């Protein structure tokens, strides 16, 4: 249902640079609009709803119902939801009504969630057989109103009667969400590397090149030039110019760009720009650990919390978790054993733990480390032991591997034990049997937990990641390495025996997400590739070369938890092996990167993501980052600076060079995302709780805006605008392990570049 064509107001699009940023709100009389849909009932009753079993009849061009004898006025309702209203504004409700005898009805306009506030309008009105038209005017309160409101007619409490409503109208100013997009000059708010690319984007209606200057913190002009007009950018609808100040190669702290009377946010030009991000992006994994107390001395005092899901009340798990009750959409599958699946990382802002998504996230941490074994441009020791704030610091093992092991051990625990049906496969996920609300510490979650049916996808994730782990721990911990390889081989064999056991979407409705995936050709490819790289065995080489994806383009559409062939291909290109067509594999990565770099050149904000359908997916920031992993790997393979520049420019978008002027990485930049959707980094709901740790990336713009806040505020948004930094906006502003693992990989690469180029 499209109520207003464009509810989100992009204030800068039509404003000339010289005029300034925002038109003064409220300067013109507010536009009046009809806010109700289908108040005339010409052909149907939707989207009006009824309760008490009343069936609306619109055959006379009105909405007529037989009201049953219920005790309370609100026991019988006709209503319409999803109304976004402006605060402190006047609205007029008009309707006609008739009843087959004199009754009192109660029109009410109020928050859709009654607990969210008082009604704005609540009246009692007597109606009878003569049709009467009634008009009420009311003013909404000042301050933040609930996102979703409703009009209802309370009809109950008066015995049986018939009632007809017609021409229902609510007129007033439409709600408009106006994001604060900050300065019109969009920069990487954290900064730039002295020898790296330096570009910025200016939102301006000016049609000719404009003079710009780079100004130091003391007001000195460091360099200057002219903007390049780039027309209207498709991903934002904004008219833009770009600024290129790459030729300035000195360091500068607190510099800013100036165009006319406009200034950018300040930024640094410094070689150690990404050093902190390399480690900060990995902090999130420790504070997301399940099954262990989070130590404030390690994580920072505000992140200290008791262990979650270790069998201490009110938690009910994860020490002996049973299988889910039989469900029709799971072919009534269940089991008669329990598993100890304590540990691992919580997936995101929920308390679920998912093998599929855990797989890619764990793999990307392993890969961040493995890259440093083979790439040329690497800071020796940057990922060694005692480089991260984790409890295992000082144990002689690189901390990033310790962190990855925390989840790898959980994944091993999710494998179906010998002797049970589906032995060797991995349970798809473990989570609460129903959704909990926010805020809620993991240790305070009272819900029962359940193991969900094993899936081929989860099993192959385990096979792939355990195989990768087996080679990385071979010397560090031979026993663990052997255990991993055993588990990987068993999982692979189980997946071959059960190649099409899929987790249905319907199994993600209650208490956890679905991570449904019914094409596992890519998971088979990835697992075979990792097993081959670890063992060198011909049978795995045969399997991977027989996979149709081996010679396919696995890079143009990027990769994510549901499409992982690229992970296998990248490792085949970088990890030494005797694969017969390894040279071709390496070329395919470079070609994939070339394609992405060519697309990036057309993007006026430098993003490394140009979806073919022009819509941004859920977690688009991670799509950008995963494309940067492909491009960075091409750098590692060729040493060509084109790829290094591309990755760095891609990071600019994430850290503020975007139409919203938002740095999507918490703690980085002047205007950073910090209210991401989470049950325990939930400061905006409870000031005693923290925001997400520094270095946490938000999912970012998502054209599908599935959550109640984004769905209402961002209706009609062009891709870059489909984001709001609100904790309730889970489809655009969540945090997850697989998104931070992409950031960790790229941040580590960028940190290496920084040290080698300055
Ligand atoms: O990241 C996932 C995205 O790709 C899917 O489209 C979406 C709907 O299935 O689910 C996302 O994953 C969520 C998961 O289901 C539950 N934990 C939070 C995840 C991030 O929002």
XYZ file of C-alpha atoms and ligand atoms in Angstrom:
779
model
C 0.000 0.000 0.000
C 1.547 3.261 -1.062
C 0.125 6.063 0.975
C 2.378 8.974 0.146
C 4.529 8.608 -2.882
C 7.530 9.877 -1.067
C 7.393 10.141 2.678
C 11.102 10.608 3.207
C 12.095 14.126 2.299
C 15.471 14.484 0.735
C 16.022 18.131 1.588
C 19.178 18.712 -0.336
C 18.249 17.470 -3.726
C 16.833 20.632 -5.151
C 18.863 23.141 -3.204
C 21.576 25.093 -4.924
C 24.872 25.156 -3.152
C 24.841 28.885 -2.746
C 21.464 28.820 -1.035
C 22.590 26.670 1.865
C 21.636 23.298 3.156
C 18.086 23.053 4.412
C 14.915 24.949 3.635
C 13.539 26.383 6.896
C 11.090 23.818 8.247
C 7.573 25.171 8.621
C 8.234 28.368 6.672
C 5.482 27.616 4.169
C 1.937 26.551 5.191
C 1.879 22.814 5.718
C 0.595 20.750 2.869
C -2.727 19.032 3.686
C -3.279 15.463 2.586
C -5.825 12.706 2.888
C -4.133 10.151 5.126
C -6.651 7.337 5.024
C -6.762 4.787 2.252
C -10.138 3.756 0.818
C -12.500 5.715 3.070
C -15.266 5.453 0.437
C -15.631 1.663 0.196
C -16.556 1.763 -3.481
C -15.397 -1.750 -4.208
C -13.708 -3.235 -1.142
C -13.077 -2.776 2.561
C -9.280 -3.163 2.672
C -7.119 -1.925 4.310
C -9.784 -1.390 6.979
C -9.849 -4.232 9.496
C -12.464 -5.536 11.894
C -12.369 -7.800 14.931
C -14.986 -9.813 16.861
C -15.610 -11.924 13.768
C -17.380 -9.062 11.961
C -17.386 -9.428 8.154
C -17.510 -6.065 6.400
C -20.124 -5.747 3.649
C -19.433 -3.064 1.025
C -22.231 -3.999 -1.414
C -23.986 -0.641 -0.810
C -20.780 1.373 -1.239
C -20.473 1.784 2.536
C -18.755 -0.412 5.125
C -21.531 -2.213 6.995
C -21.081 -4.659 9.852
C -23.332 -6.681 12.144
C -21.977 -5.702 15.540
C -22.115 -8.613 18.001
C -23.061 -8.349 21.673
C -19.680 -7.948 23.354
C -18.967 -6.579 26.818
C -16.714 -3.631 26.014
C -16.771 -0.819 23.457
C -13.354 -1.960 22.210
C -14.564 -5.566 21.930
C -15.927 -4.704 18.448
C -13.745 -2.495 16.256
C -13.400 -1.199 12.731
C -10.043 0.425 12.099
C -7.150 1.387 9.862
C -3.471 1.211 10.894
C -0.109 2.501 9.675
C -0.865 6.196 9.981
C 2.198 8.375 10.327
C 1.261 11.687 11.951
C 3.208 14.874 12.583
C 3.605 16.115 16.121
C 1.953 19.405 17.154
C -0.273 19.410 14.067
C -3.971 19.801 13.434
C -5.969 16.989 11.819
C -9.643 16.719 10.823
C -11.536 13.440 11.016
C -14.821 13.286 9.066
C -17.170 10.347 8.532
C -20.803 9.465 8.005
C -22.531 6.805 10.074
C -25.945 5.198 10.433
C -27.181 2.376 12.658
C -30.385 0.343 12.692
C -31.166 1.764 16.136
C -29.770 4.522 18.351
C -26.337 3.491 19.624
C -23.197 5.200 20.873
C -20.036 4.700 18.873
C -16.560 5.938 19.781
C -14.179 7.253 17.105
C -10.582 7.165 18.339
C -7.257 8.259 16.803
C -4.328 6.890 18.795
C -0.935 5.142 18.745
C -1.304 1.690 17.162
C 0.399 0.293 20.255
C -1.906 1.420 23.079
C 0.992 1.257 25.526
C 2.838 3.895 23.468
C 0.650 6.823 24.532
C -2.793 8.335 25.030
C -5.359 8.803 22.238
C -5.086 12.072 20.318
C -8.862 12.004 19.759
C -11.483 9.974 21.611
C -15.182 10.883 21.286
C -18.602 9.379 21.969
C -21.301 9.913 19.396
C -24.908 8.810 19.171
C -26.013 7.614 15.768
C -29.336 6.220 14.587
C -31.139 5.288 11.361
C -30.656 8.740 9.765
C -27.228 9.064 8.141
C -25.202 11.771 9.927
C -21.888 13.337 8.997
C -19.585 14.268 11.847
C -16.331 16.225 11.849
C -13.784 16.447 14.659
C -10.609 18.458 14.726
C -7.709 17.578 17.032
C -4.072 18.507 17.503
C -1.346 15.922 18.058
C 1.047 16.464 20.981
C 4.521 17.975 20.565
C 7.580 15.718 20.666
C 8.236 12.314 19.143
C 5.041 10.509 18.206
C 4.891 6.745 17.822
C 5.774 5.663 14.306
C 2.480 3.922 13.670
C -0.969 5.246 14.618
C -4.527 4.165 13.919
C -8.107 5.306 13.475
C -10.637 3.002 15.133
C -14.369 3.035 15.734
C -15.295 1.325 19.001
C -18.697 -0.248 18.463
C -19.161 -2.835 21.222
C -20.943 -2.959 24.586
C -24.480 -2.354 23.305
C -25.951 -5.660 22.213
C -26.546 -6.662 18.613
C -27.099 -4.034 15.930
C -26.150 -3.111 12.376
C -23.876 -0.181 11.556
C -22.659 1.414 8.334
C -19.726 3.840 7.965
C -18.829 5.824 4.854
C -16.691 8.677 3.537
C -14.171 8.384 6.340
C -11.452 10.960 5.922
C -8.502 12.152 7.969
C -6.929 15.297 6.559
C -3.811 17.013 7.802
C -0.108 17.434 7.128
C 1.560 14.188 6.104
C 4.404 12.980 8.291
C 7.749 13.620 6.724
C 10.954 12.150 8.017
C 13.700 14.677 7.385
C 17.108 13.160 8.023
C 19.878 15.444 9.169
C 22.358 14.904 6.374
C 24.978 17.357 7.627
C 27.300 19.292 5.316
C 26.671 19.056 1.556
C 30.320 18.130 1.034
C 30.494 14.412 1.808
C 33.879 13.119 2.933
C 35.388 10.115 4.661
C 34.932 11.581 8.123
C 37.719 9.436 9.573
C 40.101 10.610 6.885
C 42.393 9.656 4.059
C 45.817 8.078 3.638
C 48.536 10.575 2.532
C 49.393 8.454 -0.503
C 45.907 7.091 -0.988
C 43.080 8.331 -3.193
C 41.232 11.375 -1.851
C 37.810 12.053 -3.245
C 34.715 13.751 -1.916
C 31.207 14.291 -3.262
C 29.265 17.550 -3.195
C 25.476 17.590 -3.340
C 24.672 20.681 -5.365
C 22.360 21.905 -8.083
C 25.187 23.964 -9.611
C 25.712 22.949 -13.229
C 29.252 24.237 -13.682
C 32.508 23.303 -11.966
C 32.905 25.081 -8.616
C 36.152 26.122 -6.911
C 37.079 24.033 -3.868
C 39.875 24.254 -1.360
C 41.418 21.937 1.194
C 41.885 23.917 4.396
C 44.039 23.012 7.408
C 42.832 23.139 11.015
C 44.476 26.567 11.294
C 42.689 27.920 8.231
C 45.558 27.620 5.767
C 44.640 26.627 2.197
C 46.619 23.461 1.520
C 45.517 22.943 -2.054
C 42.612 23.859 -4.301
C 40.911 22.977 -7.567
C 37.555 22.730 -9.308
C 34.746 20.256 -8.790
C 33.683 17.879 -11.516
C 29.934 17.978 -12.243
C 28.612 14.391 -12.336
C 24.899 14.896 -13.021
C 22.227 13.069 -11.052
C 23.422 10.080 -9.084
C 21.071 7.115 -9.524
C 21.615 5.606 -6.076
C 20.525 8.796 -4.300
C 18.686 10.945 -6.819
C 21.059 13.754 -5.830
C 22.708 16.152 -8.256
C 26.402 15.867 -7.458
C 29.905 16.998 -8.220
C 33.083 15.222 -7.158
C 36.302 16.644 -5.739
C 39.609 14.891 -6.259
C 42.427 15.992 -3.951
C 44.581 12.885 -4.321
C 47.549 15.013 -5.340
C 47.821 16.365 -1.784
C 50.099 13.785 -0.170
C 51.128 15.353 3.127
C 49.651 14.594 6.535
C 47.116 16.970 8.054
C 44.972 16.617 11.161
C 41.523 18.214 11.309
C 41.519 19.445 7.703
C 38.300 20.174 5.839
C 37.079 20.915 2.323
C 35.379 24.179 1.399
C 33.146 24.952 -1.589
C 31.622 28.431 -1.624
C 30.169 28.961 1.843
C 29.960 25.244 2.590
C 32.459 23.265 4.688
C 32.811 19.518 5.117
C 33.167 17.696 8.400
C 36.822 17.685 9.539
C 39.068 14.711 8.725
C 42.658 13.603 9.135
C 45.150 12.757 6.434
C 47.394 10.248 8.140
C 49.165 6.977 7.445
C 47.922 5.218 10.572
C 44.298 5.893 9.684
C 43.189 2.261 9.628
C 45.415 0.834 12.357
C 42.760 1.192 15.062
C 39.970 0.033 12.782
C 41.865 -3.199 12.187
C 41.555 -4.096 15.861
C 38.320 -2.217 16.683
C 36.408 -4.111 14.007
C 37.335 -7.325 15.809
C 36.187 -6.117 19.267
C 32.588 -6.807 18.405
C 33.228 -10.561 18.328
C 34.345 -10.698 21.947
C 31.438 -8.601 23.209
C 29.089 -10.821 21.146
C 30.382 -14.023 22.718
C 27.811 -16.356 24.193
C 28.509 -18.709 27.080
C 31.101 -16.647 28.908
C 31.046 -13.562 31.110
C 32.263 -10.498 29.250
C 35.118 -9.078 31.291
C 34.988 -5.288 31.620
C 38.757 -5.173 32.109
C 39.119 -6.626 28.618
C 36.135 -5.245 26.730
C 35.746 -1.915 28.537
C 33.667 -1.521 31.700
C 30.461 -0.650 29.892
C 30.486 -3.958 28.004
C 30.849 -6.149 31.116
C 27.937 -8.565 31.437
C 27.222 -11.986 32.915
C 27.561 -15.085 30.734
C 24.573 -15.674 28.468
C 22.865 -19.043 27.996
C 24.930 -21.160 30.361
C 22.004 -22.729 32.153
C 21.692 -20.080 34.886
C 18.111 -18.874 35.475
C 16.273 -17.242 33.912
C 18.148 -18.614 30.864
C 17.054 -22.040 29.708
C 20.095 -22.991 27.650
C 22.363 -23.769 25.924
C 23.724 -26.587 28.046
C 21.238 -29.301 27.038
C 19.143 -28.017 24.154
C 16.397 -30.264 22.771
C 15.265 -30.318 19.160
C 12.355 -28.187 18.040
C 8.825 -29.529 18.416
C 7.612 -31.208 15.216
C 6.369 -28.561 12.755
C 4.498 -29.219 9.527
C 6.878 -26.999 7.545
C 9.824 -29.076 8.844
C 8.223 -32.366 7.794
C 7.490 -32.897 11.501
C 11.189 -33.458 12.121
C 12.431 -33.635 15.699
C 14.986 -35.669 17.671
C 15.276 -37.369 21.028
C 18.700 -36.136 22.140
C 19.940 -32.856 23.562
C 23.207 -31.096 22.782
C 25.476 -28.823 24.775
C 25.847 -25.921 22.365
C 27.116 -23.294 24.790
C 29.577 -20.784 23.397
C 29.834 -19.275 19.943
C 28.863 -15.746 19.014
C 25.376 -14.322 19.081
C 24.538 -13.635 15.477
C 23.409 -10.071 15.707
C 21.050 -8.017 17.850
C 19.163 -11.224 18.654
C 20.301 -14.133 20.830
C 20.242 -16.700 18.020
C 23.278 -18.685 16.881
C 23.249 -19.849 13.282
C 25.743 -22.238 11.686
C 25.243 -20.821 8.196
C 26.001 -17.245 9.069
C 28.535 -18.276 11.695
C 30.344 -20.037 8.843
C 31.064 -17.032 6.670
C 31.856 -14.840 9.679
C 34.315 -17.316 11.169
C 35.825 -17.914 7.757
C 36.410 -14.214 7.172
C 38.336 -13.921 10.441
C 40.394 -16.969 9.500
C 40.907 -15.482 6.046
C 41.956 -12.107 7.477
C 44.745 -14.015 9.186
C 45.534 -16.429 6.349
C 45.920 -13.560 3.909
C 48.862 -12.305 5.950
C 50.707 -15.596 5.339
C 50.784 -15.151 1.567
C 50.236 -11.510 0.628
C 53.193 -9.186 0.001
C 51.843 -5.984 1.523
C 51.410 -7.002 5.129
C 52.382 -5.563 8.501
C 54.369 -8.366 10.054
C 53.020 -9.169 13.483
C 49.935 -6.961 13.276
C 47.703 -9.956 13.870
C 50.045 -11.870 16.153
C 49.318 -12.919 19.721
C 48.549 -10.026 22.106
C 47.193 -7.710 19.425
C 43.508 -7.864 20.419
C 41.595 -7.398 23.662
C 40.565 -11.001 24.216
C 40.927 -13.271 27.271
C 43.289 -15.595 25.363
C 45.828 -12.800 24.863
C 49.338 -14.074 25.580
C 48.646 -17.785 24.931
C 51.091 -17.944 22.027
C 48.316 -18.110 19.406
C 47.288 -15.134 17.233
C 44.323 -13.514 18.972
C 42.265 -13.411 15.807
C 42.508 -17.207 15.652
C 41.505 -17.451 19.311
C 38.451 -15.344 18.498
C 37.560 -17.477 15.475
C 38.019 -20.642 17.537
C 35.322 -19.461 19.926
C 32.752 -19.864 17.185
C 34.397 -22.805 15.473
C 34.001 -24.863 18.645
C 30.329 -23.935 18.756
C 29.958 -25.053 15.141
C 31.568 -28.401 16.026
C 29.089 -28.775 18.883
C 26.216 -28.313 16.420
C 27.221 -31.477 14.516
C 24.809 -34.383 14.935
C 26.573 -37.063 17.023
C 27.464 -40.530 15.728
C 24.672 -43.032 15.960
C 21.867 -40.483 15.598
C 19.776 -39.985 12.458
C 21.571 -37.535 10.112
C 24.846 -38.098 12.007
C 27.616 -35.811 10.769
C 25.291 -33.087 9.554
C 25.106 -29.768 11.386
C 21.982 -28.371 12.990
C 20.999 -25.260 11.093
C 20.609 -23.065 14.164
C 19.728 -22.713 17.829
C 17.530 -19.913 19.139
C 14.594 -18.967 21.328
C 11.258 -20.577 20.529
C 9.679 -17.120 20.180
C 10.931 -13.573 19.722
C 11.958 -11.528 22.758
C 11.735 -7.742 22.995
C 14.388 -5.041 23.448
C 16.356 -4.379 25.572
C 17.346 -7.758 26.999
C 20.765 -8.943 28.160
C 21.626 -12.445 26.923
C 21.758 -13.630 30.541
C 18.193 -12.343 31.090
C 16.590 -14.195 28.182
C 13.962 -16.472 29.766
C 12.784 -18.297 26.668
C 13.238 -21.982 25.897
C 15.785 -22.689 23.132
C 15.630 -25.332 20.447
C 17.933 -26.984 17.941
C 16.578 -26.751 14.430
C 16.732 -29.478 11.819
C 20.149 -30.086 10.286
C 20.579 -28.590 6.828
C 22.914 -29.295 3.945
C 23.947 -25.631 3.911
C 24.931 -25.627 7.594
C 26.758 -28.936 7.178
C 28.826 -27.582 4.280
C 29.573 -24.386 6.187
C 30.988 -26.549 8.941
C 32.930 -28.640 6.412
C 34.445 -25.539 4.785
C 35.351 -23.609 7.909
C 36.656 -26.626 9.821
C 38.849 -27.517 6.827
C 40.258 -23.991 6.751
C 40.847 -24.122 10.493
C 42.586 -27.497 10.198
C 45.394 -26.005 8.100
C 45.735 -22.873 10.251
C 46.031 -24.794 13.537
C 48.149 -27.585 12.085
C 51.254 -26.372 13.872
C 49.643 -24.253 16.581
C 47.491 -27.065 18.005
C 47.799 -30.371 16.131
C 45.105 -32.099 18.186
C 42.565 -29.360 17.453
C 43.620 -29.372 13.823
C 43.014 -33.125 13.594
C 39.641 -32.776 15.294
C 38.654 -30.082 12.802
C 39.712 -32.130 9.806
C 37.812 -35.167 11.077
C 34.681 -33.066 11.600
C 35.082 -31.487 8.180
C 35.412 -34.820 6.369
C 32.449 -36.259 8.264
C 30.347 -33.192 7.481
C 31.273 -33.260 3.802
C 30.364 -36.953 3.525
C 27.057 -36.291 5.324
C 26.248 -33.439 2.938
C 26.990 -35.662 -0.059
C 24.615 -38.243 1.434
C 21.902 -35.608 2.096
C 22.478 -33.024 -0.628
C 19.098 -31.301 -0.482
C 17.969 -30.923 3.124
C 17.035 -27.257 3.187
C 15.976 -24.901 5.958
C 12.671 -23.404 4.831
C 11.924 -19.693 5.087
C 8.923 -20.591 7.249
C 11.292 -21.746 9.970
C 12.390 -18.169 10.520
C 9.117 -16.750 11.728
C 9.457 -17.413 15.418
C 12.345 -16.463 17.681
C 15.067 -16.338 15.026
C 15.858 -15.613 11.401
C 15.574 -18.271 8.683
C 18.924 -18.134 6.852
C 17.073 -20.204 4.271
C 18.982 -21.287 1.194
C 17.868 -23.964 -1.205
C 20.749 -23.795 -3.644
C 23.845 -25.307 -2.109
C 25.931 -25.721 -5.267
C 28.045 -22.837 -3.953
C 28.406 -24.351 -0.473
C 29.539 -27.645 -2.067
C 32.097 -25.716 -4.094
C 33.406 -23.797 -1.106
C 33.696 -26.906 1.094
C 35.424 -28.921 -1.637
C 37.852 -26.046 -2.234
C 38.822 -25.756 1.424
C 39.147 -29.514 1.864
C 41.336 -29.650 -1.238
C 43.550 -26.778 -0.065
C 43.995 -28.431 3.323
C 44.502 -32.056 2.226
C 45.661 -31.801 -1.393
C 43.524 -34.877 -2.090
C 42.565 -35.491 -5.700
C 38.953 -36.388 -4.855
C 38.281 -32.877 -3.573
C 39.989 -31.368 -6.640
C 37.724 -33.549 -8.762
C 34.632 -32.440 -6.859
C 35.425 -28.764 -7.090
C 36.351 -28.924 -10.760
C 33.162 -30.825 -11.536
C 31.093 -28.167 -9.801
C 29.372 -25.918 -12.383
C 30.449 -22.884 -10.398
C 34.135 -23.627 -10.847
C 34.237 -21.994 -14.262
C 31.325 -19.617 -13.663
C 31.438 -15.914 -12.875
C 31.132 -15.975 -9.080
C 32.111 -12.356 -8.527
C 29.725 -10.022 -10.399
C 26.881 -10.491 -7.939
C 29.154 -10.338 -4.921
C 29.019 -12.845 -2.094
C 27.225 -13.134 1.230
C 26.100 -15.877 3.611
C 23.756 -17.383 0.986
C 26.218 -17.233 -1.906
C 29.681 -18.390 -0.955
C 31.352 -19.773 -4.085
C 33.562 -16.654 -4.138
C 35.045 -17.660 -0.780
C 36.268 -20.911 -2.293
C 37.533 -19.247 -5.465
C 39.431 -16.558 -3.547
C 41.164 -19.150 -1.406
C 42.004 -21.286 -4.436
C 43.648 -18.190 -5.893
C 45.696 -17.248 -2.831
C 46.429 -20.359 -0.759
C 49.223 -22.406 -2.363
C 48.174 -25.654 -4.046
C 48.849 -27.803 -7.098
C 45.441 -27.176 -8.636
C 45.829 -27.726 -12.371
C 44.007 -24.580 -13.440
C 45.234 -22.352 -10.637
C 46.508 -19.745 -13.108
C 43.011 -19.474 -14.569
C 41.534 -19.236 -11.065
C 43.834 -16.332 -10.253
C 42.939 -14.590 -13.499
C 39.242 -14.989 -12.728
C 39.685 -13.044 -9.498
C 41.431 -10.213 -11.314
C 38.727 -10.139 -13.986
C 36.048 -10.110 -11.305
C 37.802 -7.201 -9.626
C 38.201 -5.323 -12.927
C 34.463 -5.497 -13.463
C 33.773 -4.141 -9.956
C 36.338 -1.364 -10.352
C 34.742 -0.324 -13.658
C 31.329 -0.125 -12.008
C 32.781 1.871 -9.118
C 34.176 4.454 -11.513
C 30.607 5.344 -12.489
C 29.480 5.771 -8.873
C 29.757 9.377 -7.756
C 30.104 8.344 -4.097
C 32.799 5.776 -4.842
C 30.811 2.825 -3.567
C 31.949 -0.653 -4.575
C 28.409 -1.878 -5.122
C 26.147 -1.371 -8.123
C 23.288 -3.867 -7.927
C 21.870 -4.722 -11.347
C 18.292 -3.963 -10.283
C 19.260 -0.627 -8.738
C 18.065 -1.700 -5.273
C 20.223 -2.106 -2.190
C 19.949 -5.401 -0.307
C 19.630 -6.067 3.413
C 23.144 -5.512 4.762
C 24.297 -3.490 1.734
C 27.305 -2.207 3.654
C 28.579 -5.741 3.868
C 27.949 -6.196 0.128
C 30.198 -3.180 -0.446
C 32.844 -4.639 1.849
C 32.699 -8.132 0.373
C 33.244 -6.649 -3.076
C 36.241 -4.862 -1.599
C 37.561 -8.245 -0.447
C 37.480 -9.399 -4.091
C 39.209 -6.218 -5.260
C 41.776 -6.386 -2.447
C 42.579 -9.962 -3.393
C 43.256 -8.775 -6.949
C 45.732 -6.327 -5.395
C 47.387 -9.147 -3.477
C 47.624 -11.158 -6.707
C 48.896 -8.387 -8.979
C 50.279 -5.568 -6.819
C 48.466 -3.114 -9.066
C 47.651 0.135 -7.231
C 44.345 0.400 -9.111
C 42.884 -2.194 -6.764
C 44.331 -0.653 -3.618
C 42.841 2.713 -4.557
C 39.494 1.136 -5.252
C 39.284 -0.504 -1.830
C 40.235 2.699 -0.031
C 37.687 4.696 -1.984
C 35.078 2.102 -1.078
C 35.840 2.691 2.592
C 35.199 6.414 2.085
C 31.553 5.670 1.302
C 31.176 3.646 4.490
C 32.729 6.339 6.614
C 30.693 9.284 5.464
C 31.026 9.906 1.742
C 27.392 9.052 1.121
C 24.246 11.103 0.627
C 23.252 10.827 4.294
C 26.675 12.028 5.414
C 26.683 9.112 7.839
C 29.653 7.091 8.959
C 28.260 3.592 9.265
C 31.089 2.542 11.586
C 30.450 3.278 15.255
C 33.086 5.520 16.814
C 34.509 6.648 13.468
C 33.711 10.080 12.076
C 31.725 13.085 13.278
C 28.285 11.649 12.523
C 28.487 7.925 13.150
C 25.817 5.218 13.447
C 25.441 4.246 17.081
C 21.859 3.231 17.706
C 21.997 -0.065 15.869
C 19.361 -2.694 16.565
C 20.549 -4.866 19.445
C 19.082 -6.329 22.605
C 22.096 -5.399 24.701
C 23.971 -2.531 23.024
C 20.671 -0.762 23.541
C 21.613 2.582 25.024
C 18.829 4.441 23.251
C 16.329 2.302 25.188
C 18.202 2.124 28.499
C 20.958 4.631 29.292
C 22.638 2.087 31.567
C 23.467 -0.023 28.508
C 26.228 0.829 25.998
C 26.052 1.582 22.294
C 27.746 -1.022 20.090
C 31.507 -1.082 20.526
C 33.741 1.151 18.454
C 34.314 -0.436 15.076
C 30.839 -1.956 14.618
C 29.323 -1.527 11.157
C 25.576 -1.035 10.627
C 23.828 -3.132 7.965
C 23.078 0.066 6.080
C 20.645 1.142 3.393
C 18.154 -1.564 2.411
C 15.671 -0.769 -0.330
C 13.164 -3.266 1.039
C 12.720 -1.435 4.428
C 10.960 -4.357 6.160
C 10.812 -2.994 9.711
C 8.093 -0.750 11.175
C 10.196 2.414 11.455
C 11.971 2.292 8.114
C 8.787 1.015 6.476
C 6.909 4.157 7.520
C 9.583 6.841 7.575
C 11.494 5.824 4.487
C 8.639 4.856 2.199
C 9.600 5.471 -1.444
C 13.289 5.916 -0.600
C 15.992 5.777 -3.235
C 18.695 3.280 -2.189
C 21.136 5.532 -0.325
C 18.286 7.114 1.651
C 16.913 3.786 2.892
C 18.593 4.010 6.286
C 17.874 5.498 9.677
C 20.015 5.253 12.796
C 17.174 4.077 15.027
C 17.347 0.986 17.252
C 13.897 -0.151 16.124
C 14.884 -0.122 12.451
C 16.161 -3.692 12.332
C 16.060 -4.101 8.551
C 18.457 -1.205 7.943
C 20.324 -0.769 11.206
C 21.233 -4.126 12.662
C 24.707 -5.420 13.396
C 25.891 -8.931 12.711
C 28.975 -11.074 12.892
C 29.059 -11.570 9.112
C 29.007 -7.835 8.464
C 31.747 -7.078 10.997
C 33.834 -9.924 9.622
C 33.783 -8.228 6.185
C 34.820 -4.994 7.844
C 37.608 -6.729 9.785
C 39.015 -8.262 6.592
C 39.010 -4.975 4.687
C 40.206 -2.900 7.658
C 43.185 -5.192 8.115
C 44.005 -4.878 4.412
C 43.667 -1.085 4.555
C 45.840 -0.890 7.658
C 48.544 -2.869 5.831
C 48.292 -0.515 2.858
C 48.533 2.494 5.150
C 51.768 1.359 6.734
C 53.291 0.494 3.386
C 52.342 3.641 1.538
C 53.133 6.428 3.961
O 21.416 -10.780 6.961
C 20.226 -11.491 6.687
C 19.645 -11.007 5.371
O 20.529 -11.347 4.314
C 18.284 -11.643 5.150
O 17.698 -11.070 3.996
C 17.397 -11.405 6.364
C 16.016 -12.045 6.233
O 16.084 -13.422 6.164
O 18.007 -11.913 7.528
C 19.243 -11.309 7.821
O 19.773 -11.951 8.932
C 19.211 -11.713 10.202
C 18.934 -13.075 10.796
O 17.889 -13.692 10.089
C 18.614 -13.020 12.281
N 19.638 -12.311 12.994
C 19.825 -10.953 12.494
C 20.256 -10.996 11.051
C 20.582 -9.600 10.514
O 19.499 -8.785 10.406
